[in-house]
Coordinates of C-alpha atoms in Angstrom, one line a residue:
Chain A
M1 CA 108.6 61.2 120.6
S2 CA 110.8 61.3 117.6
D3 CA 112.9 64.4 116.8
I4 CA 110.8 64.9 113.7
A5 CA 107.5 64.7 115.6
E6 CA 108.7 67.3 118.0
R7 CA 109.8 69.7 115.3
V8 CA 106.5 69.2 113.5
K9 CA 104.5 69.9 116.6
K10 CA 106.5 73.0 117.3
I11 CA 105.7 74.4 113.8
V12 CA 102.0 73.6 114.2
I13 CA 101.9 75.3 117.6
E14 CA 103.6 78.4 116.2
H15 CA 101.7 78.7 112.9
L16 CA 98.2 77.9 114.2
G17 CA 98.6 79.6 117.6
V18 CA 97.2 76.5 119.4
D19 CA 97.9 75.0 122.8
A20 CA 100.5 72.2 122.8
E21 CA 98.2 69.6 124.4
K22 CA 95.8 69.9 121.4
V23 CA 98.5 69.0 118.9
T24 CA 98.2 65.2 119.1
D25 CA 99.0 62.7 116.4
N26 CA 95.3 62.3 115.5
A27 CA 94.6 66.1 115.5
S28 CA 93.2 67.3 112.1
F29 CA 94.6 70.7 111.1
I30 CA 91.2 71.9 109.8
D31 CA 88.7 70.0 112.1
D32 CA 90.6 70.1 115.4
L33 CA 93.2 72.9 115.2
G34 CA 91.1 75.7 113.5
A35 CA 93.2 75.9 110.3
D36 CA 91.7 77.0 107.0
S37 CA 92.8 75.9 103.6
L38 CA 95.4 78.8 103.4
D39 CA 96.8 77.8 106.8
T40 CA 97.4 74.3 105.6
V41 CA 99.3 75.5 102.5
E42 CA 101.5 77.6 104.8
L43 CA 102.1 74.7 107.2
V44 CA 103.3 72.5 104.3
M45 CA 105.6 75.4 103.3
A46 CA 106.9 75.6 106.8
F47 CA 107.6 71.8 106.9
E48 CA 109.5 72.1 103.6
E49 CA 111.6 74.9 105.0
E50 CA 112.3 73.2 108.3
F51 CA 113.1 69.8 106.8
G52 CA 114.7 70.8 103.5
V53 CA 112.3 68.7 101.4
E54 CA 109.9 69.4 98.6
I55 CA 106.3 68.2 99.3
P56 CA 104.5 68.0 96.0
D57 CA 100.9 69.2 95.9
D58 CA 99.4 65.7 95.5
A59 CA 101.3 64.6 98.6
A60 CA 100.4 67.7 100.5
E61 CA 96.7 66.9 99.9
T62 CA 97.1 63.7 101.9
I63 CA 98.6 65.5 104.9
L64 CA 95.5 66.2 107.0
T65 CA 96.6 65.4 110.5
V66 CA 99.7 66.0 112.6
G67 CA 100.4 62.3 112.4
D68 CA 100.2 62.4 108.6
A69 CA 102.9 65.1 108.5
V70 CA 105.1 63.2 110.9
S71 CA 105.0 60.0 109.0
F72 CA 105.5 61.7 105.6
L73 CA 108.5 63.5 106.9
E74 CA 109.9 60.4 108.6
K75 CA 109.8 58.7 105.2
N76 CA 111.0 61.5 103.1
A77 CA 113.2 63.9 105.2
G78 CA 116.8 63.1 105.0
Chain B
M1 CA 92.4 106.1 115.8
V2 CA 95.9 105.0 115.8
S3 CA 98.4 107.8 115.1
P4 CA 102.0 108.9 115.7
L5 CA 100.6 110.9 118.6
G6 CA 99.0 107.9 120.4
G7 CA 97.2 104.6 120.3
N8 CA 93.7 106.0 120.6
V9 CA 91.8 109.2 119.6
D10 CA 91.8 110.8 123.1
V11 CA 95.5 110.8 123.6
S12 CA 96.2 111.7 120.0
W13 CA 93.9 114.7 120.1
K14 CA 95.3 115.8 123.5
N15 CA 98.8 115.8 122.0
I16 CA 97.7 117.6 118.9
V17 CA 96.1 120.4 120.9
A18 CA 99.3 120.6 123.0
G19 CA 101.3 120.9 119.8
K20 CA 103.4 117.8 120.3
S21 CA 105.3 116.3 117.4
G22 CA 105.1 112.6 116.6
A23 CA 108.3 112.7 114.6
N24 CA 111.5 110.7 115.3
R25 CA 114.3 108.9 113.6
V26 CA 113.6 105.6 111.9
T27 CA 115.5 102.8 113.6
D28 CA 113.6 99.7 112.5
F29 CA 115.7 99.3 109.4
E30 CA 118.9 100.6 107.7
T31 CA 118.5 104.3 106.8
S32 CA 122.0 105.5 106.4
D33 CA 121.7 105.5 102.6
L34 CA 118.3 107.1 102.5
A35 CA 117.8 110.8 101.8
C36 CA 115.1 111.0 104.4
Q37 CA 115.8 109.1 107.7
V38 CA 112.9 110.4 109.8
A39 CA 109.2 109.6 110.1
A40 CA 106.2 110.0 112.4
Q41 CA 105.9 106.6 113.9
I42 CA 103.2 105.2 116.2
P43 CA 104.3 105.0 119.8
R44 CA 104.5 101.3 120.6
G45 CA 103.5 100.6 124.2
S46 CA 100.7 99.8 126.5
A47 CA 97.2 101.3 126.0
E48 CA 97.3 102.6 129.6
D49 CA 100.3 104.7 128.7
G50 CA 98.5 106.0 125.5
G51 CA 100.6 103.7 123.3
Y52 CA 99.7 101.1 120.7
D53 CA 100.2 97.4 121.2
P54 CA 99.1 95.3 118.2
N55 CA 98.5 92.3 120.5
D56 CA 95.5 94.2 121.9
W57 CA 93.8 94.0 118.6
L58 CA 94.9 90.9 116.7
D59 CA 96.5 87.7 118.0
V60 CA 100.1 87.1 116.8
K61 CA 99.0 84.3 114.4
E62 CA 96.8 86.8 112.5
Q63 CA 99.3 89.6 112.7
R64 CA 101.8 87.4 110.9
K65 CA 99.5 87.2 107.9
V66 CA 98.9 90.8 107.3
D67 CA 100.7 94.1 106.8
D68 CA 100.5 96.7 109.6
F69 CA 97.9 98.8 107.8
I70 CA 95.3 96.1 108.3
V71 CA 96.1 95.8 112.1
Y72 CA 95.9 99.6 112.4
A73 CA 92.5 99.6 110.7
V74 CA 91.2 96.8 112.9
A75 CA 92.4 98.8 116.0
A76 CA 90.8 102.0 114.8
A77 CA 87.6 100.4 113.8
D78 CA 87.3 98.5 117.1
Q79 CA 87.7 101.7 119.0
A80 CA 85.2 103.6 116.8
L81 CA 82.5 100.9 117.0
A82 CA 83.0 100.7 120.8
D83 CA 82.7 104.5 121.1
A84 CA 79.6 104.5 118.9
D85 CA 78.2 101.5 120.9
W86 CA 77.1 99.8 117.6
K87 CA 77.2 96.0 117.8
P88 CA 74.9 94.7 115.1
T89 CA 73.7 91.2 115.9
S90 CA 70.4 90.9 114.0
Y91 CA 70.5 90.0 110.3
E92 CA 68.7 93.3 109.5
D93 CA 71.2 95.4 111.5
Q94 CA 74.2 93.6 110.0
T95 CA 73.0 94.0 106.4
R96 CA 72.4 97.7 107.0
S97 CA 75.9 98.2 108.3
G98 CA 78.9 98.5 105.9
V99 CA 82.5 99.3 105.7
L100 CA 84.5 101.7 103.5
I101 CA 88.1 101.8 104.5
G102 CA 90.8 102.8 102.1
S103 CA 94.6 103.0 101.9
G104 CA 96.9 104.9 99.6
I105 CA 99.4 102.2 99.0
G106 CA 98.4 99.1 101.1
G107 CA 101.0 96.5 102.0
L108 CA 104.2 97.9 100.7
Q109 CA 106.2 96.5 103.6
G110 CA 105.0 93.0 102.8
I111 CA 105.5 93.4 99.1
E112 CA 109.1 94.5 99.7
T113 CA 109.8 91.4 101.9
A114 CA 108.0 89.0 99.5
A115 CA 110.0 90.3 96.6
H116 CA 113.2 89.4 98.5
T117 CA 111.8 86.0 99.3
L118 CA 110.9 85.4 95.6
A119 CA 114.4 86.4 94.4
E120 CA 116.3 84.5 97.1
K121 CA 114.2 81.4 97.7
G122 CA 111.8 81.1 94.7
P123 CA 108.0 81.1 94.2
R124 CA 107.4 78.1 96.4
R125 CA 108.3 80.1 99.5
I126 CA 105.7 82.8 98.8
S127 CA 103.1 82.6 101.6
P128 CA 99.4 81.9 100.8
F129 CA 98.7 85.0 102.9
F130 CA 100.9 87.2 100.8
I131 CA 98.0 88.4 98.6
P132 CA 95.2 88.6 101.1
G133 CA 97.5 90.3 103.6
R134 CA 98.5 93.1 101.2
L135 CA 95.2 93.9 99.4
I136 CA 93.9 97.3 100.3
N137 CA 90.3 96.3 100.7
L138 CA 91.3 93.6 103.1
A139 CA 91.5 96.3 105.9
G140 CA 87.7 96.6 105.4
G141 CA 87.4 92.9 104.9
Y142 CA 88.9 92.1 108.3
V143 CA 86.7 94.8 110.0
S144 CA 83.6 93.4 108.4
I145 CA 84.4 89.8 109.3
R146 CA 85.2 90.8 112.9
H147 CA 82.0 92.8 113.5
G148 CA 79.6 91.0 111.2
L149 CA 79.1 94.1 109.0
K150 CA 77.2 92.7 105.9
G151 CA 76.3 95.9 104.2
P152 CA 78.3 97.6 101.4
N153 CA 81.9 96.6 101.5
H154 CA 84.0 99.0 99.6
A155 CA 87.5 100.6 99.6
V156 CA 88.9 103.8 98.2
V157 CA 92.4 104.2 96.7
T158 CA 93.1 107.8 95.9
A159 CA 96.6 108.4 97.3
C160 CA 96.6 111.1 100.0
S161 CA 92.9 111.9 99.4
T162 CA 91.8 108.3 100.3
G163 CA 90.6 109.0 103.9
A164 CA 88.5 112.0 102.9
H165 CA 87.1 110.2 99.9
A166 CA 86.2 107.2 102.0
I167 CA 84.3 109.2 104.5
G168 CA 82.6 111.3 101.8
D169 CA 81.6 108.3 99.7
A170 CA 80.4 106.4 102.8
S171 CA 78.2 109.3 103.7
R172 CA 76.7 109.2 100.3
L173 CA 76.0 105.4 100.5
I174 CA 74.0 106.3 103.6
A175 CA 72.3 109.2 101.9
F176 CA 71.5 106.9 99.0
G177 CA 69.9 104.4 101.3
D178 CA 72.4 101.6 100.8
A179 CA 73.2 101.5 104.5
D180 CA 72.2 103.0 107.8
V181 CA 75.7 102.7 109.4
M182 CA 79.1 102.9 107.6
V183 CA 82.4 102.3 109.3
A184 CA 84.7 104.5 107.2
G185 CA 88.2 105.8 107.1
G186 CA 91.7 105.3 105.9
T187 CA 94.8 103.4 107.0
E188 CA 98.5 103.4 106.1
S189 CA 101.7 101.7 107.1
P190 CA 104.2 103.1 104.6
I191 CA 107.3 103.3 106.7
C192 CA 109.7 101.0 105.0
R193 CA 112.9 101.4 102.8
L194 CA 111.0 100.9 99.6
S195 CA 108.6 103.7 100.2
L196 CA 111.1 106.2 101.8
A197 CA 113.3 105.6 98.7
G198 CA 110.3 106.0 96.3
F199 CA 108.9 109.2 97.8
A200 CA 112.3 110.7 98.2
A201 CA 112.9 110.0 94.4
C202 CA 109.7 112.0 93.8
R203 CA 111.4 114.8 95.8
A204 CA 108.4 114.8 98.1
L205 CA 110.0 114.1 101.5
S206 CA 111.8 116.4 103.9
T207 CA 115.5 115.7 103.9
A208 CA 117.0 118.6 105.8
F209 CA 115.9 117.6 109.3
N210 CA 117.3 114.1 109.7
D211 CA 119.0 115.3 112.9
N212 CA 116.1 117.3 114.1
P213 CA 113.0 115.2 113.2
E214 CA 110.5 117.2 115.2
K215 CA 111.2 120.2 113.0
A216 CA 110.8 118.4 109.7
S217 CA 107.0 119.0 109.2
R218 CA 106.6 122.8 109.1
P219 CA 103.7 123.7 106.8
Y220 CA 103.7 127.3 105.5
D221 CA 107.2 127.9 107.0
K222 CA 109.9 129.3 104.8
A223 CA 112.3 126.4 105.7
R224 CA 109.9 123.6 104.7
D225 CA 111.4 121.1 102.3
G226 CA 108.9 118.3 101.9
F227 CA 106.6 116.1 103.9
L228 CA 107.3 113.9 106.9
M229 CA 105.9 110.4 106.4
G230 CA 103.5 109.2 109.1
E231 CA 101.6 105.9 109.8
G232 CA 98.3 105.0 111.4
A233 CA 94.6 104.8 110.8
G234 CA 91.5 106.9 111.3
V235 CA 88.1 105.3 111.3
V236 CA 84.7 106.9 112.0
V237 CA 81.2 105.5 112.4
L238 CA 78.8 107.3 110.1
E239 CA 75.1 106.9 110.8
E240 CA 71.9 108.0 109.2
Y241 CA 70.6 110.8 111.4
E242 CA 67.2 109.5 112.4
H243 CA 68.8 106.0 112.9
A244 CA 71.3 107.5 115.3
K245 CA 68.7 109.6 117.1
A246 CA 66.3 106.7 117.5
R247 CA 68.9 104.6 119.4
G248 CA 70.3 107.6 121.4
A249 CA 73.7 107.4 119.8
K250 CA 76.4 109.9 120.6
I251 CA 76.5 112.4 117.7
Y252 CA 79.8 114.3 117.3
A253 CA 78.9 116.3 114.2
E254 CA 77.1 116.1 110.9
V255 CA 78.7 115.5 107.5
V256 CA 77.0 118.3 105.6
G257 CA 79.3 118.7 102.6
Y258 CA 81.5 116.6 100.3
G259 CA 83.2 117.8 97.2
L260 CA 85.5 116.1 94.7
S261 CA 87.6 117.3 91.8
G262 CA 90.5 116.5 89.6
D263 CA 93.4 118.7 88.6
A264 CA 94.0 117.1 85.2
Y265 CA 97.5 118.6 85.4
H266 CA 100.4 116.5 86.6
I267 CA 101.0 113.1 88.2
T268 CA 102.6 114.5 91.4
A269 CA 102.6 118.3 91.3
P270 CA 99.4 120.2 92.2
A271 CA 98.0 122.5 89.6
A272 CA 99.8 125.8 89.9
D273 CA 96.6 127.8 89.9
G274 CA 95.0 125.8 92.7
D275 CA 91.8 125.5 90.6
G276 CA 91.3 121.8 91.5
A277 CA 91.6 122.6 95.2
Y278 CA 89.2 125.6 94.8
R279 CA 86.6 123.6 92.9
C280 CA 86.4 120.7 95.4
M281 CA 86.0 123.1 98.4
D282 CA 83.4 125.1 96.4
A283 CA 81.6 121.9 95.6
A284 CA 81.6 120.8 99.2
L285 CA 80.2 124.1 100.4
K286 CA 77.5 124.1 97.7
R287 CA 76.5 120.6 98.7
A288 CA 76.3 121.8 102.3
G289 CA 74.3 124.9 101.3
I290 CA 76.6 127.2 103.2
T291 CA 78.9 130.1 102.2
A292 CA 82.6 130.3 102.6
A293 CA 82.0 133.1 105.2
E294 CA 80.3 130.5 107.4
V295 CA 83.4 128.3 107.6
D296 CA 85.0 128.8 111.0
Y297 CA 88.0 126.5 110.7
V298 CA 89.8 124.7 107.9
N299 CA 92.0 121.6 108.6
A300 CA 94.3 122.1 105.7
H301 CA 96.0 119.5 103.6
G302 CA 99.1 121.4 104.3
T303 CA 101.8 118.8 103.9
S304 CA 104.9 121.0 104.3
T305 CA 105.9 120.7 100.6
P306 CA 107.3 123.9 99.0
L307 CA 104.7 124.0 96.2
G308 CA 101.6 122.5 97.7
D309 CA 101.1 124.7 100.9
E310 CA 101.0 128.0 99.0
I311 CA 98.8 126.6 96.3
E312 CA 96.2 125.5 98.8
L313 CA 96.5 128.7 100.7
G314 CA 95.9 130.6 97.5
A315 CA 92.8 128.5 96.7
I316 CA 91.4 129.1 100.1
T317 CA 92.0 132.8 100.0
R318 CA 90.2 132.9 96.7
L319 CA 87.3 130.8 98.1
A320 CA 87.0 132.9 101.3
G321 CA 87.2 136.3 99.5
E322 CA 86.5 139.1 101.8
S323 CA 86.0 136.8 104.8
A324 CA 89.6 135.5 104.6
S325 CA 90.6 137.7 107.6
K326 CA 88.0 135.9 109.7
L327 CA 89.2 132.4 108.8
T328 CA 91.3 130.1 110.9
M329 CA 93.2 127.3 109.3
S330 CA 95.9 124.9 110.6
S331 CA 97.7 121.9 109.4
T332 CA 97.8 119.1 112.0
K333 CA 100.3 117.3 109.7
S334 CA 102.8 119.6 111.5
C335 CA 102.3 117.2 114.4
T336 CA 101.4 113.9 112.8
G337 CA 103.3 114.0 109.6
H338 CA 101.6 112.9 106.5
L339 CA 99.7 109.6 106.9
L340 CA 99.0 109.4 103.2
G341 CA 95.8 107.3 102.8
A342 CA 94.9 107.7 106.5
A343 CA 95.5 111.5 106.6
G344 CA 92.1 112.6 105.4
A345 CA 90.5 110.3 107.9
I346 CA 92.4 111.4 111.0
E347 CA 92.0 115.0 109.9
A348 CA 88.3 114.5 109.6
I349 CA 88.3 113.3 113.2
F350 CA 90.4 116.3 114.3
S351 CA 88.0 118.6 112.5
V352 CA 85.1 117.1 114.3
L353 CA 86.9 117.3 117.7
S354 CA 87.7 120.9 117.0
I355 CA 84.0 121.6 116.7
R356 CA 83.3 119.6 119.9
D357 CA 86.0 121.2 122.0
S358 CA 85.8 124.7 120.5
I359 CA 89.5 124.7 119.7
A360 CA 91.6 125.1 116.6
P361 CA 94.7 122.9 116.9
P362 CA 98.0 124.6 116.1
T363 CA 100.4 124.5 113.1
I364 CA 103.7 123.8 114.9
N365 CA 107.1 124.8 113.5
L366 CA 105.5 127.8 111.7
D367 CA 108.3 130.2 112.7
D368 CA 108.5 132.3 109.6
P369 CA 105.6 132.1 107.1
S370 CA 106.7 132.0 103.5
V371 CA 103.8 134.3 102.4
E372 CA 101.7 136.9 104.0
T373 CA 98.1 135.9 104.5
P374 CA 95.1 137.4 106.3
I375 CA 94.1 133.9 107.3
D376 CA 95.1 132.9 110.9
L377 CA 97.4 129.8 110.5
V378 CA 97.4 129.2 114.3
P379 CA 101.2 129.1 114.7
H380 CA 102.6 127.1 117.6
T381 CA 99.7 127.1 120.0
A382 CA 96.1 126.1 119.8
K383 CA 93.4 128.7 119.6
S384 CA 90.1 128.6 121.6
M385 CA 87.2 129.7 119.4
N386 CA 83.7 128.7 118.7
I387 CA 83.6 126.3 115.7
D388 CA 80.2 125.5 114.1
V389 CA 81.5 124.6 110.7
A390 CA 84.9 122.9 109.9
L391 CA 86.2 122.1 106.4
S392 CA 88.9 119.4 105.9
N393 CA 91.0 119.2 102.7
S394 CA 92.9 116.3 101.1
F395 CA 94.8 116.4 97.9
G396 CA 96.6 113.4 96.3
F397 CA 99.0 112.4 93.7
G398 CA 97.3 112.1 90.3
G399 CA 95.5 115.4 91.0
T400 CA 92.7 113.9 93.1
N401 CA 91.0 116.3 95.5
A402 CA 88.4 115.9 98.3
S403 CA 86.9 118.3 100.8
L404 CA 84.6 117.4 103.7
V405 CA 82.4 119.9 105.6
F406 CA 81.3 119.1 109.2
K407 CA 78.8 121.0 111.2
K408 CA 77.9 121.1 114.8
V409 CA 74.6 119.4 115.6
A410 CA 72.1 121.6 117.4
S411 CA 71.5 120.0 120.8

């Protein structure tokens, strides 16, 4: 697992209070991990903070799963 | 109940009757530059030891989203509903059960923190939970969601009268037929730098007892110099009488009177003639259909401020007239400090328990009364006495006054 993937998963586990084994690449924040729309906004903020990037709203709307977040950050986080 | 005297109502009441103080020095944040460095803080610890552990009530993920006043309300409401054994599951029961929990200030701690975030990191770092975690009515919102209470969902914000107004208004919602059961009370988590600075600027807080916190709250005493800030929540379950009887519910007392008034005088100071206090007590007694002579015990507002205590005492003396010498009145704020929006609610509970246990809790630290009065102010130690009728007063900034009258239910 990449360093970015590990950091993403750690944030998801902390913010959503879910078990580590549930946080798979395909896990949807809302459908599988119990997040609501406000939780997803906060998650995106936490990714921005952790990786020092800005995630515009239109990009944030495409980040629906753990894998989506990892691939976005692998492309955009320096 | 969650109070500076314990994590539940039984331990809080036991400590109140024993005359214990919940005051201590504030150590959670820098206080060296604050005029008041003491407060009555909830004892953190396990429930078995009589303490309060937020993890017993909300998981850490939820706690992060809200200010403490919401967690306190959730804890107090869970306890109250369990004690009342009311778990509405049918649509009919849920829609006939409501919530009316207020707060004087709401999420000041979170507002203080978010303001720093905004200044230092900008608007994109403000959490989506900032607003819903600070709004005063979200205490009741959380309680309703948790317990499926789909009836009236309301909140009161009347400074230090909040808790009494919440219980009074909720009793009227039941009397009006809007609900059969109301979960009602007040909650407050005001202990942060911003609020200690703000109340100190109003010259409302005690500042002479930073090295002796347990002596800071001393209603009616000559040396009093302002109130001691407290935190916590008081929540009761109010129920339509026949509804409660039909299901065999435990009935502590009846809400027989509720009075409201405004001083129309000053934003922080109580009206010097005590007329607002007098009129709200009088209105509550008239509503109850009883005379002042029938009141056995008064749980006073009695915040330990130089002005307020004597004004309230004067108003009660006027109300009681010739029966003043038979009246017993104490301020449990001497033990709990002033819980602002939660004060009226925890004091309503103490008033009801004084009826149940036939005991008037003490006014601690009352070493040297500043005025002579025929009223027994119960200095230092609790007083055993039959109490059929108890009156509880709450007065708030803005000149907002509320009185509640509770009566023993004939068994």
